[in-house]
Amino acid sequence: MLDITLQQLQFAWEHVRDNEGCPGVDSVSVETYSHQTETGLPELLQQAQASTYRPLPLRKIVVEKKPASGKTRLLLVPCVRDRILQTAVARLLSRSWEEEFLDASYAYRPERGVDRAVARILQLRDRGWQFVLDADIADYFDKISHSLLLKLVERANLDAEPLQLLRLWIRAEFWDGYKVERLRRGVPQGSPISPLLSNYFLKPFDEELEKGGNRLIRYGDDFLILCQTHEAAEAARLQVRRLLSASALQLNEEKTRVTDFDTGFEFLGVRFRSGEAMIPWKRKKRLGRPLFMARPMTPKQLRSYREPPLDVARSINSLSINSPSSDPAMCGADTRVCRAETRLGAFPRAPRVSRLALPTNSISHSHYGLLAEPRLLRSGNDSLGVPPVPVSHGQPSTNSLFPKPGRAGLLASARPFLVALSSMRRFFESFEKWMLEGQVSFRHRLRQEVEQFGSFLRKGPAWQPFAFDEGPEPAA
């Protein structure tokens, strides 16, 4: 059972409420959910403990990293309900994983941060570590391999319930305003569980670098390797390339260089040069514009997504299927395996399907018309979704409502219509997507929602001495 109490879930809700943030695909804001906590939190806890919890798709948002920079950041935002459970699970796992993390990692950990990282850098500088490999991982959060991350998580000796939740959140689905797609790689920026997973994925990387005798300072995907000679720093660069390649990652060569304290460098917004550590004066900075925000899912689409996969009885009502023991048509080539997809309202493709084995010569006219809709029935190698004409190996079923020759003629005459219908649907799907991407009337409202995520780093032309809380002195 998931070791989370209702009180811990309440603490997670308070954390989500303080962070605010925009609504997810269900359009439920933090303020709206605050009126539902009395019933929503116990229901969420019951679903998580009974293994019936299913997250909603993440909401796709694209914003500028900096104004007029041309660089964008992809945000995939969970709904408020999912953010609460992710926060509670992240706190639960961090208590056990915190002991496994090395002291060289300073991001997304309790009682750590920029102050402690800067204090450690200055301490190592005073002890003679003058040469620095200033490095960055290219698109780290978007390039994390799901298979490698799941292998690491599965070796962490977790209980079945939290492990299943992590699988759901790692292999998440996101909504782009048009359809639901599977996240193929990376951890979503905007999810509370992502910082913990990103740190855990680099745990083997930290351990290997610490074995080399150099000193590592890592904050997320930015890190320094402090060395005593220039040659050791160059060797560390080669080692970093090899380790990142083994994790399906790449070094950002544009942001990676070997330097020293006399030349100076900037790390975590702090400028190091000789015996000084300076930070810029902070001033209000214009935020990057929101470039795209997926529209919320409609209530019909939400209901369809939350439903479990339909079984045969629910997908095809009152369909007469003879027993295999009483109908010879259930044996041999007359049995066709039909794959009926349940579409989610306007979704062109649905991730949930139900498989059904039925004899094609025991389906009525109305049922046959339902199954023969393009892309709702796929059989054999027929790309149009039209079932092949069955080949008889015996007498037709007694409950067949039309003879075989008539059915074959019906299929032959309906094929051109089905081809045209499939082409028309593809055209209208493309047209709908084009219209959605071209909408500008919602830009002002979308900008207001995205601005709730907070500001980016503020930098100015002037610099001031850096004051920090050193905390306890790190071990040598």
Tab-separated table of C-alpha atoms in Angstrom:
chain	number	residue	atom	x	y	z
A	1	MET	CA	0.000	0.000	0.000
A	2	LEU	CA	1.130	3.560	-0.718
A	3	ASP	CA	2.600	4.955	2.499
A	4	ILE	CA	0.922	8.365	2.288
A	5	THR	CA	-1.583	9.707	4.799
A	6	LEU	CA	-4.341	12.224	4.323
A	7	GLN	CA	-2.364	14.735	6.384
A	8	GLN	CA	0.642	14.396	4.061
A	9	LEU	CA	-1.660	14.912	1.104
A	10	GLN	CA	-2.994	18.037	2.810
A	11	PHE	CA	0.573	19.364	3.205
A	12	ALA	CA	1.186	18.653	-0.499
A	13	TRP	CA	-1.984	20.576	-1.388
A	14	GLU	CA	-0.817	23.587	0.625
A	15	HIS	CA	2.489	23.525	-1.247
A	16	VAL	CA	0.706	23.422	-4.623
A	17	ARG	CA	-1.632	26.201	-3.508
A	18	ASP	CA	1.298	28.442	-2.534
A	19	ASN	CA	3.019	27.858	-5.880
A	20	GLU	CA	-0.214	28.633	-7.768
A	21	GLY	CA	0.360	27.924	-11.448
A	22	CYS	CA	-2.072	27.729	-14.335
A	23	PRO	CA	-4.879	25.146	-14.726
A	24	GLY	CA	-4.297	21.841	-16.468
A	25	VAL	CA	-6.292	20.253	-19.261
A	26	ASP	CA	-9.387	20.071	-17.044
A	27	SER	CA	-9.525	23.893	-16.609
A	28	VAL	CA	-9.560	23.487	-12.807
A	29	SER	CA	-7.529	26.281	-11.243
A	30	VAL	CA	-5.950	26.259	-7.797
A	31	GLU	CA	-8.696	28.538	-6.532
A	32	THR	CA	-11.410	26.253	-7.900
A	33	TYR	CA	-9.811	23.160	-6.389
A	34	SER	CA	-9.608	24.856	-2.981
A	35	HIS	CA	-13.403	24.447	-2.739
A	36	GLN	CA	-13.149	20.710	-3.512
A	37	THR	CA	-10.449	19.592	-1.078
A	38	GLU	CA	-12.814	18.105	1.517
A	39	THR	CA	-13.962	15.444	-0.935
A	40	GLY	CA	-11.197	15.622	-3.540
A	41	LEU	CA	-8.223	14.783	-1.314
A	42	PRO	CA	-9.775	11.647	0.309
A	43	GLU	CA	-10.902	10.455	-3.107
A	44	LEU	CA	-7.429	11.032	-4.547
A	45	LEU	CA	-5.819	9.119	-1.668
A	46	GLN	CA	-8.262	6.221	-2.060
A	47	GLN	CA	-7.532	5.944	-5.796
A	48	ALA	CA	-3.770	6.034	-5.236
A	49	GLN	CA	-3.865	3.332	-2.554
A	50	ALA	CA	-6.269	1.127	-4.546
A	51	SER	CA	-4.111	1.420	-7.707
A	52	THR	CA	-7.062	2.897	-9.643
A	53	TYR	CA	-5.496	6.347	-10.038
A	54	ARG	CA	-4.970	7.535	-13.595
A	55	PRO	CA	-3.405	10.934	-14.355
A	56	LEU	CA	-4.858	13.277	-16.926
A	57	PRO	CA	-2.730	14.338	-19.914
A	58	LEU	CA	-0.257	17.153	-19.412
A	59	ARG	CA	-1.079	20.528	-20.910
A	60	LYS	CA	1.390	21.695	-23.552
A	61	ILE	CA	2.684	25.267	-23.215
A	62	VAL	CA	5.517	26.893	-25.172
A	63	VAL	CA	7.145	30.092	-23.873
A	64	GLU	CA	10.180	32.144	-24.774
A	65	LYS	CA	13.263	31.602	-22.652
A	66	LYS	CA	14.153	35.270	-23.008
A	67	PRO	CA	12.366	38.071	-24.851
A	68	ALA	CA	13.296	38.174	-28.542
A	69	SER	CA	15.881	35.421	-28.035
A	70	GLY	CA	14.325	32.992	-30.485
A	71	LYS	CA	14.777	30.140	-27.988
A	72	THR	CA	11.755	28.423	-26.505
A	73	ARG	CA	10.991	26.279	-23.493
A	74	LEU	CA	8.442	23.465	-23.578
A	75	LEU	CA	6.309	23.182	-20.452
A	76	LEU	CA	4.046	20.191	-19.818
A	77	VAL	CA	1.795	21.075	-16.908
A	78	PRO	CA	-0.258	18.522	-14.923
A	79	CYS	CA	-3.676	19.360	-13.556
A	80	VAL	CA	-3.929	20.509	-9.926
A	81	ARG	CA	-5.058	17.087	-8.706
A	82	ASP	CA	-2.039	15.356	-10.248
A	83	ARG	CA	0.345	18.026	-8.950
A	84	ILE	CA	-0.836	17.325	-5.398
A	85	LEU	CA	-0.158	13.584	-5.607
A	86	GLN	CA	3.183	14.112	-7.343
A	87	THR	CA	4.259	16.507	-4.592
A	88	ALA	CA	3.309	13.998	-1.879
A	89	VAL	CA	5.127	11.123	-3.612
A	90	ALA	CA	8.198	13.294	-4.257
A	91	ARG	CA	8.443	14.117	-0.554
A	92	LEU	CA	8.016	10.435	0.321
A	93	LEU	CA	10.767	9.279	-2.043
A	94	SER	CA	13.160	12.120	-1.259
A	95	ARG	CA	13.429	10.936	2.337
A	96	SER	CA	14.868	7.601	1.212
A	97	TRP	CA	16.755	8.815	-1.866
A	98	GLU	CA	18.366	11.746	-0.053
A	99	GLU	CA	20.856	9.377	1.576
A	100	GLU	CA	21.916	8.074	-1.850
A	101	PHE	CA	22.665	11.474	-3.372
A	102	LEU	CA	26.229	12.766	-3.169
A	103	ASP	CA	27.153	16.054	-1.527
A	104	ALA	CA	28.190	17.356	-4.965
A	105	SER	CA	24.518	17.752	-5.997
A	106	TYR	CA	22.891	20.995	-4.799
A	107	ALA	CA	19.682	21.424	-6.836
A	108	TYR	CA	16.167	20.458	-5.739
A	109	ARG	CA	17.285	19.160	-2.348
A	110	PRO	CA	16.306	20.273	1.164
A	111	GLU	CA	18.661	22.651	2.973
A	112	ARG	CA	20.721	23.087	-0.175
A	113	GLY	CA	20.801	25.597	-2.966
A	114	VAL	CA	22.878	28.272	-4.653
A	115	ASP	CA	24.336	29.605	-1.378
A	116	ARG	CA	25.804	26.267	-0.356
A	117	ALA	CA	27.123	25.588	-3.868
A	118	VAL	CA	28.907	28.949	-4.014
A	119	ALA	CA	30.359	28.432	-0.535
A	120	ARG	CA	31.756	25.066	-1.610
A	121	ILE	CA	33.313	26.559	-4.760
A	122	LEU	CA	35.081	29.264	-2.764
A	123	GLN	CA	36.273	26.719	-0.216
A	124	LEU	CA	37.801	24.530	-2.943
A	125	ARG	CA	39.388	27.563	-4.596
A	126	ASP	CA	41.123	28.487	-1.359
A	127	ARG	CA	42.421	24.913	-1.089
A	128	GLY	CA	44.192	25.069	-4.451
A	129	TRP	CA	41.619	23.836	-6.976
A	130	GLN	CA	42.213	26.648	-9.487
A	131	PHE	CA	41.254	25.093	-12.836
A	132	VAL	CA	37.594	24.643	-13.760
A	133	LEU	CA	35.651	22.722	-16.359
A	134	ASP	CA	32.468	24.791	-16.771
A	135	ALA	CA	29.983	22.453	-18.488
A	136	ASP	CA	26.324	22.049	-19.359
A	137	ILE	CA	24.203	19.134	-20.580
A	138	ALA	CA	22.395	19.838	-23.855
A	139	ASP	CA	18.581	19.837	-23.454
A	140	TYR	CA	18.903	17.630	-20.405
A	141	PHE	CA	15.295	17.577	-19.185
A	142	ASP	CA	13.954	16.918	-22.693
A	143	LYS	CA	16.480	14.160	-23.527
A	144	ILE	CA	16.289	11.815	-20.524
A	145	SER	CA	15.798	8.249	-21.719
A	146	HIS	CA	12.659	6.679	-20.249
A	147	SER	CA	14.025	3.142	-20.493
A	148	LEU	CA	17.246	4.019	-18.645
A	149	LEU	CA	15.378	6.030	-16.026
A	150	LEU	CA	12.911	3.203	-15.395
A	151	LYS	CA	15.777	0.733	-14.994
A	152	LEU	CA	17.315	2.944	-12.318
A	153	VAL	CA	13.980	3.398	-10.552
A	154	GLU	CA	13.199	-0.319	-10.625
A	155	ARG	CA	16.534	-1.056	-8.918
A	156	ALA	CA	15.661	1.323	-6.076
A	157	ASN	CA	13.700	-1.348	-4.122
A	158	LEU	CA	10.445	0.611	-4.115
A	159	ASP	CA	7.055	-0.767	-3.212
A	160	ALA	CA	4.694	-1.697	-6.036
A	161	GLU	CA	2.377	1.306	-5.591
A	162	PRO	CA	4.924	4.150	-5.845
A	163	LEU	CA	6.748	2.290	-8.620
A	164	GLN	CA	3.533	2.093	-10.641
A	165	LEU	CA	2.888	5.795	-10.098
A	166	LEU	CA	6.384	6.643	-11.327
A	167	ARG	CA	5.799	4.558	-14.455
A	168	LEU	CA	2.605	6.514	-15.161
A	169	TRP	CA	4.320	9.876	-14.687
A	170	ILE	CA	7.480	9.017	-16.611
A	171	ARG	CA	5.632	7.619	-19.622
A	172	ALA	CA	3.082	10.378	-19.501
A	173	GLU	CA	0.704	11.623	-22.166
A	174	PHE	CA	0.246	15.255	-23.128
A	175	TRP	CA	-2.514	17.225	-24.822
A	176	ASP	CA	-1.534	19.704	-27.547
A	177	GLY	CA	-5.025	21.118	-28.046
A	178	TYR	CA	-5.675	18.708	-30.877
A	179	LYS	CA	-4.818	15.202	-29.776
A	180	VAL	CA	-3.250	13.183	-26.972
A	181	GLU	CA	0.305	11.988	-27.597
A	182	ARG	CA	2.738	9.856	-25.655
A	183	LEU	CA	5.850	11.516	-24.210
A	184	ARG	CA	8.676	9.557	-25.821
A	185	ARG	CA	11.598	10.906	-23.800
A	186	GLY	CA	12.435	13.508	-21.204
A	187	VAL	CA	10.794	14.494	-17.947
A	188	PRO	CA	8.135	17.209	-18.201
A	189	GLN	CA	9.191	20.647	-17.027
A	190	GLY	CA	6.285	21.795	-14.903
A	191	SER	CA	5.697	18.547	-12.993
A	192	PRO	CA	6.616	18.433	-9.272
A	193	ILE	CA	8.099	14.945	-9.612
A	194	SER	CA	10.517	15.909	-12.409
A	195	PRO	CA	13.265	17.583	-10.292
A	196	LEU	CA	13.608	14.473	-8.122
A	197	LEU	CA	13.712	12.165	-11.154
A	198	SER	CA	16.269	14.358	-12.933
A	199	ASN	CA	18.558	14.247	-9.897
A	200	TYR	CA	18.185	10.490	-9.548
A	201	PHE	CA	19.004	9.932	-13.212
A	202	LEU	CA	22.385	11.680	-12.779
A	203	LYS	CA	23.306	9.808	-9.606
A	204	PRO	CA	25.577	7.287	-11.459
A	205	PHE	CA	27.121	10.222	-13.348
A	206	ASP	CA	28.007	11.956	-10.074
A	207	GLU	CA	29.460	8.791	-8.585
A	208	GLU	CA	31.765	8.140	-11.552
A	209	LEU	CA	33.077	11.706	-11.613
A	210	GLU	CA	33.813	11.647	-7.883
A	211	LYS	CA	36.021	8.583	-8.385
A	212	GLY	CA	38.397	10.543	-10.611
A	213	GLY	CA	39.884	12.581	-7.780
A	214	ASN	CA	38.476	15.909	-8.977
A	215	ARG	CA	35.751	17.929	-7.243
A	216	LEU	CA	32.250	18.141	-8.724
A	217	ILE	CA	29.692	20.908	-8.107
A	218	ARG	CA	26.417	20.171	-9.901
A	219	TYR	CA	23.206	22.178	-9.913
A	220	GLY	CA	20.662	20.465	-12.151
A	221	ASP	CA	22.134	20.217	-15.640
A	222	ASP	CA	24.838	22.840	-14.961
A	223	PHE	CA	28.016	21.670	-13.256
A	224	LEU	CA	31.633	22.530	-12.519
A	225	ILE	CA	34.554	20.156	-12.167
A	226	LEU	CA	37.383	21.744	-10.171
A	227	CYS	CA	40.879	20.416	-10.862
A	228	GLN	CA	44.419	21.237	-9.751
A	229	THR	CA	45.950	21.280	-13.250
A	230	HIS	CA	44.830	22.294	-16.729
A	231	GLU	CA	45.568	18.802	-18.060
A	232	ALA	CA	43.275	17.260	-15.446
A	233	ALA	CA	40.460	19.589	-16.535
A	234	GLU	CA	40.885	18.554	-20.193
A	235	ALA	CA	40.851	14.893	-19.170
A	236	ALA	CA	37.695	15.539	-17.188
A	237	ARG	CA	36.042	16.917	-20.340
A	238	LEU	CA	36.712	13.623	-22.163
A	239	GLN	CA	35.380	11.630	-19.213
A	240	VAL	CA	32.210	13.731	-19.124
A	241	ARG	CA	31.576	13.108	-22.833
A	242	ARG	CA	31.954	9.361	-22.336
A	243	LEU	CA	29.665	9.210	-19.300
A	244	LEU	CA	26.961	11.321	-20.911
A	245	SER	CA	27.085	9.223	-24.068
A	246	ALA	CA	26.471	6.098	-21.975
A	247	SER	CA	23.318	7.797	-20.609
A	248	ALA	CA	22.082	8.830	-24.090
A	249	LEU	CA	22.941	12.477	-23.356
A	250	GLN	CA	25.250	15.029	-24.958
A	251	LEU	CA	27.549	17.750	-23.711
A	252	ASN	CA	26.584	21.280	-24.708
A	253	GLU	CA	29.823	22.214	-26.449
A	254	GLU	CA	28.832	25.866	-26.849
A	255	LYS	CA	28.547	26.344	-23.092
A	256	THR	CA	31.447	24.085	-22.087
A	257	ARG	CA	34.989	25.397	-21.600
A	258	VAL	CA	38.089	24.959	-19.463
A	259	THR	CA	38.986	28.077	-17.494
A	260	ASP	CA	40.438	29.165	-14.141
A	261	PHE	CA	39.673	31.628	-11.374
A	262	ASP	CA	42.157	34.204	-12.686
A	263	THR	CA	40.360	34.336	-16.056
A	264	GLY	CA	36.968	34.240	-14.377
A	265	PHE	CA	33.676	32.516	-15.148
A	266	GLU	CA	29.998	32.745	-14.279
A	267	PHE	CA	28.036	29.962	-12.599
A	268	LEU	CA	24.495	30.044	-11.170
A	269	GLY	CA	24.311	33.775	-11.794
A	270	VAL	CA	27.461	34.414	-9.741
A	271	ARG	CA	30.629	35.820	-11.332
A	272	PHE	CA	33.862	34.317	-9.999
A	273	ARG	CA	37.131	36.111	-10.649
A	274	SER	CA	40.337	35.970	-8.614
A	275	GLY	CA	39.239	36.274	-4.985
A	276	GLU	CA	35.791	37.734	-5.653
A	277	ALA	CA	32.292	36.358	-6.084
A	278	MET	CA	29.818	38.901	-7.448
A	279	ILE	CA	26.124	38.779	-8.323
A	280	PRO	CA	24.219	41.250	-10.537
A	281	TRP	CA	21.890	43.870	-9.131
A	282	LYS	CA	18.395	42.552	-9.540
A	283	ARG	CA	15.829	44.544	-11.392
A	284	LYS	CA	12.449	43.763	-12.887
A	285	LYS	CA	12.806	42.154	-16.259
A	286	ARG	CA	10.313	41.678	-19.059
A	287	LEU	CA	9.102	38.108	-19.235
A	288	GLY	CA	9.316	35.887	-22.281
A	289	ARG	CA	6.107	35.816	-24.275
A	290	PRO	CA	3.849	32.753	-24.283
A	291	LEU	CA	3.953	31.387	-27.810
A	292	PHE	CA	1.433	28.578	-27.495
A	293	MET	CA	-0.904	27.165	-24.892
A	294	ALA	CA	-3.089	24.166	-25.635
A	295	ARG	CA	-6.779	24.774	-25.178
A	296	PRO	CA	-8.367	22.757	-22.348
A	297	MET	CA	-10.074	19.484	-23.073
A	298	THR	CA	-13.847	19.567	-23.362
A	299	PRO	CA	-15.991	17.832	-20.698
A	300	LYS	CA	-16.855	15.122	-23.210
A	301	GLN	CA	-13.194	14.437	-23.935
A	302	LEU	CA	-12.389	14.349	-20.212
A	303	ARG	CA	-15.171	11.840	-19.540
A	304	SER	CA	-14.008	9.630	-22.403
A	305	TYR	CA	-10.399	9.751	-21.228
A	306	ARG	CA	-11.257	8.875	-17.632
A	307	GLU	CA	-13.335	5.839	-18.611
A	308	PRO	CA	-11.605	2.445	-18.612
A	309	PRO	CA	-11.176	0.636	-21.942
A	310	LEU	CA	-14.509	-0.581	-23.249
A	311	ASP	CA	-15.133	-4.304	-23.357
A	312	VAL	CA	-16.964	-6.129	-26.095
A	313	ALA	CA	-20.362	-5.833	-24.501
A	314	ARG	CA	-20.065	-2.056	-24.076
A	315	SER	CA	-18.407	-1.324	-27.415
A	316	ILE	CA	-20.917	-3.228	-29.545
A	317	ASN	CA	-24.306	-3.455	-27.849
A	318	SER	CA	-26.501	-6.468	-28.443
A	319	LEU	CA	-24.103	-7.964	-30.993
A	320	SER	CA	-25.108	-11.583	-31.611
A	321	ILE	CA	-22.063	-13.845	-31.427
A	322	ASN	CA	-22.571	-17.557	-31.592
A	323	SER	CA	-20.758	-19.845	-29.236
A	324	PRO	CA	-17.699	-21.574	-30.718
A	325	SER	CA	-19.190	-24.911	-29.807
A	326	SER	CA	-22.474	-24.238	-31.645
A	327	ASP	CA	-21.383	-22.216	-34.665
A	328	PRO	CA	-18.787	-23.622	-37.047
A	329	ALA	CA	-18.190	-20.093	-38.354
A	330	MET	CA	-16.250	-19.377	-35.173
A	331	CYS	CA	-13.565	-21.791	-36.387
A	332	GLY	CA	-11.007	-21.319	-39.134
A	333	ALA	CA	-10.795	-18.428	-41.594
A	334	ASP	CA	-14.279	-17.021	-40.775
A	335	THR	CA	-12.998	-15.700	-37.457
A	336	ARG	CA	-11.618	-12.203	-37.788
A	337	VAL	CA	-9.761	-10.295	-35.057
A	338	CYS	CA	-11.239	-6.811	-34.987
A	339	ARG	CA	-9.628	-3.890	-33.265
A	340	ALA	CA	-12.247	-1.328	-32.301
A	341	GLU	CA	-10.793	1.985	-31.227
A	342	THR	CA	-12.695	4.217	-28.857
A	343	ARG	CA	-12.238	7.782	-29.998
A	344	LEU	CA	-12.266	10.602	-27.465
A	345	GLY	CA	-14.709	13.115	-28.879
A	346	ALA	CA	-12.676	15.076	-31.432
A	347	PHE	CA	-9.557	12.966	-30.878
A	348	PRO	CA	-8.371	11.513	-34.207
A	349	ARG	CA	-6.500	8.749	-32.427
A	350	ALA	CA	-7.169	7.286	-29.028
A	351	PRO	CA	-4.585	5.450	-26.929
A	352	ARG	CA	-7.165	3.078	-25.467
A	353	VAL	CA	-8.418	0.126	-27.511
A	354	SER	CA	-10.293	-3.076	-26.955
A	355	ARG	CA	-9.694	-6.235	-28.932
A	356	LEU	CA	-12.544	-8.392	-30.101
A	357	ALA	CA	-12.686	-11.707	-31.914
A	358	LEU	CA	-15.944	-12.267	-33.820
A	359	PRO	CA	-17.232	-14.114	-36.864
A	360	THR	CA	-17.777	-11.676	-39.715
A	361	ASN	CA	-20.730	-13.641	-41.092
A	362	SER	CA	-22.847	-13.205	-37.943
A	363	ILE	CA	-23.076	-9.405	-37.853
A	364	SER	CA	-26.256	-7.544	-38.686
A	365	HIS	CA	-26.511	-4.636	-41.130
A	366	SER	CA	-26.454	-2.005	-38.346
A	367	HIS	CA	-23.565	-3.608	-36.525
A	368	TYR	CA	-21.658	-4.078	-39.751
A	369	GLY	CA	-22.047	-0.410	-40.621
A	370	LEU	CA	-20.660	0.532	-37.191
A	371	LEU	CA	-17.641	-1.704	-37.514
A	372	ALA	CA	-16.891	-0.750	-41.116
A	373	GLU	CA	-16.351	2.926	-40.274
A	374	PRO	CA	-12.859	3.909	-41.472
A	375	ARG	CA	-10.095	3.445	-38.880
A	376	LEU	CA	-12.489	1.873	-36.400
A	377	LEU	CA	-11.933	-1.611	-37.768
A	378	ARG	CA	-8.602	-2.916	-38.946
A	379	SER	CA	-8.280	-6.443	-40.220
A	380	GLY	CA	-5.442	-8.117	-42.097
A	381	ASN	CA	-3.420	-5.757	-44.286
A	382	ASP	CA	-6.361	-3.601	-45.316
A	383	SER	CA	-5.241	-0.012	-44.663
A	384	LEU	CA	-8.747	1.345	-45.269
A	385	GLY	CA	-10.216	-0.446	-42.304
A	386	VAL	CA	-12.618	-2.492	-44.454
A	387	PRO	CA	-12.810	-6.105	-43.297
A	388	PRO	CA	-11.989	-8.675	-45.958
A	389	VAL	CA	-14.708	-10.768	-47.500
A	390	PRO	CA	-14.888	-13.922	-45.377
A	391	VAL	CA	-14.046	-17.227	-46.935
A	392	SER	CA	-16.532	-19.954	-46.111
A	393	HIS	CA	-15.313	-23.322	-44.927
A	394	GLY	CA	-18.773	-24.631	-44.178
A	395	GLN	CA	-22.390	-23.619	-44.028
A	396	PRO	CA	-23.158	-19.994	-43.179
A	397	SER	CA	-24.382	-19.233	-39.710
A	398	THR	CA	-28.102	-19.685	-39.156
A	399	ASN	CA	-28.456	-16.207	-37.695
A	400	SER	CA	-26.721	-14.457	-40.619
A	401	LEU	CA	-29.052	-11.732	-41.857
A	402	PHE	CA	-27.828	-11.612	-45.449
A	403	PRO	CA	-26.160	-14.117	-47.790
A	404	LYS	CA	-22.481	-14.071	-48.684
A	405	PRO	CA	-22.822	-12.825	-52.281
A	406	GLY	CA	-24.844	-9.841	-51.115
A	407	ARG	CA	-22.256	-8.954	-48.498
A	408	ALA	CA	-19.407	-9.119	-50.992
A	409	GLY	CA	-21.243	-6.810	-53.359
A	410	LEU	CA	-21.983	-4.415	-50.513
A	411	LEU	CA	-18.290	-4.238	-49.597
A	412	ALA	CA	-17.236	-3.683	-53.207
A	413	SER	CA	-19.717	-0.847	-53.686
A	414	ALA	CA	-18.917	0.790	-50.333
A	415	ARG	CA	-15.148	0.825	-50.796
A	416	PRO	CA	-14.915	4.046	-52.913
A	417	PHE	CA	-17.173	5.834	-50.451
A	418	LEU	CA	-15.021	4.752	-47.518
A	419	VAL	CA	-11.874	5.915	-49.308
A	420	ALA	CA	-13.414	9.338	-49.922
A	421	LEU	CA	-14.690	9.558	-46.350
A	422	SER	CA	-11.260	8.738	-44.937
A	423	SER	CA	-9.614	11.380	-47.131
A	424	MET	CA	-12.178	13.996	-46.121
A	425	ARG	CA	-11.631	13.278	-42.452
A	426	ARG	CA	-7.862	13.639	-42.777
A	427	PHE	CA	-8.370	16.946	-44.564
A	428	PHE	CA	-10.645	18.326	-41.856
A	429	GLU	CA	-8.286	17.145	-39.104
A	430	SER	CA	-5.406	19.019	-40.754
A	431	PHE	CA	-7.632	22.060	-41.271
A	432	GLU	CA	-8.705	22.024	-37.614
A	433	LYS	CA	-5.090	21.865	-36.461
A	434	TRP	CA	-4.147	24.742	-38.772
A	435	MET	CA	-7.015	26.849	-37.455
A	436	LEU	CA	-6.052	26.039	-33.877
A	437	GLU	CA	-2.423	27.044	-34.345
A	438	GLY	CA	-3.477	30.221	-36.123
A	439	GLN	CA	-5.782	31.481	-33.404
A	440	VAL	CA	-4.710	34.828	-32.021
A	441	SER	CA	-7.850	35.893	-30.153
A	442	PHE	CA	-6.793	33.975	-27.035
A	443	ARG	CA	-3.204	35.252	-26.961
A	444	HIS	CA	-3.790	37.845	-24.266
A	445	ARG	CA	-5.571	35.353	-21.990
A	446	LEU	CA	-2.913	32.695	-22.568
A	447	ARG	CA	-0.161	35.164	-21.744
A	448	GLN	CA	-1.830	35.907	-18.412
A	449	GLU	CA	-1.982	32.206	-17.542
A	450	VAL	CA	1.611	31.484	-18.487
A	451	GLU	CA	2.892	34.438	-16.481
A	452	GLN	CA	1.767	32.627	-13.333
A	453	PHE	CA	4.763	30.318	-13.667
A	454	GLY	CA	7.092	33.043	-12.369
A	455	SER	CA	9.827	35.156	-13.814
A	456	PHE	CA	13.079	34.125	-15.389
A	457	LEU	CA	16.531	35.095	-14.110
A	458	ARG	CA	16.910	38.855	-13.726
A	459	LYS	CA	20.255	40.302	-14.711
A	460	GLY	CA	21.558	43.859	-14.794
A	461	PRO	CA	24.681	45.702	-15.832
A	462	ALA	CA	25.854	46.419	-12.280
A	463	TRP	CA	27.334	43.856	-9.912
A	464	GLN	CA	27.421	43.628	-6.140
A	465	PRO	CA	29.303	41.397	-3.652
A	466	PHE	CA	27.695	38.003	-3.167
A	467	ALA	CA	26.490	37.307	0.374
A	468	PHE	CA	25.609	33.748	1.213
A	469	ASP	CA	24.848	31.427	4.066
A	470	GLU	CA	27.761	29.024	4.241
A	471	GLY	CA	26.048	26.604	6.622
A	472	PRO	CA	28.130	23.800	8.070
A	473	GLU	CA	31.556	23.467	6.522
A	474	PRO	CA	31.533	20.707	3.852
A	475	ALA	CA	33.873	17.780	4.267
A	476	ALA	CA	37.130	17.921	2.385
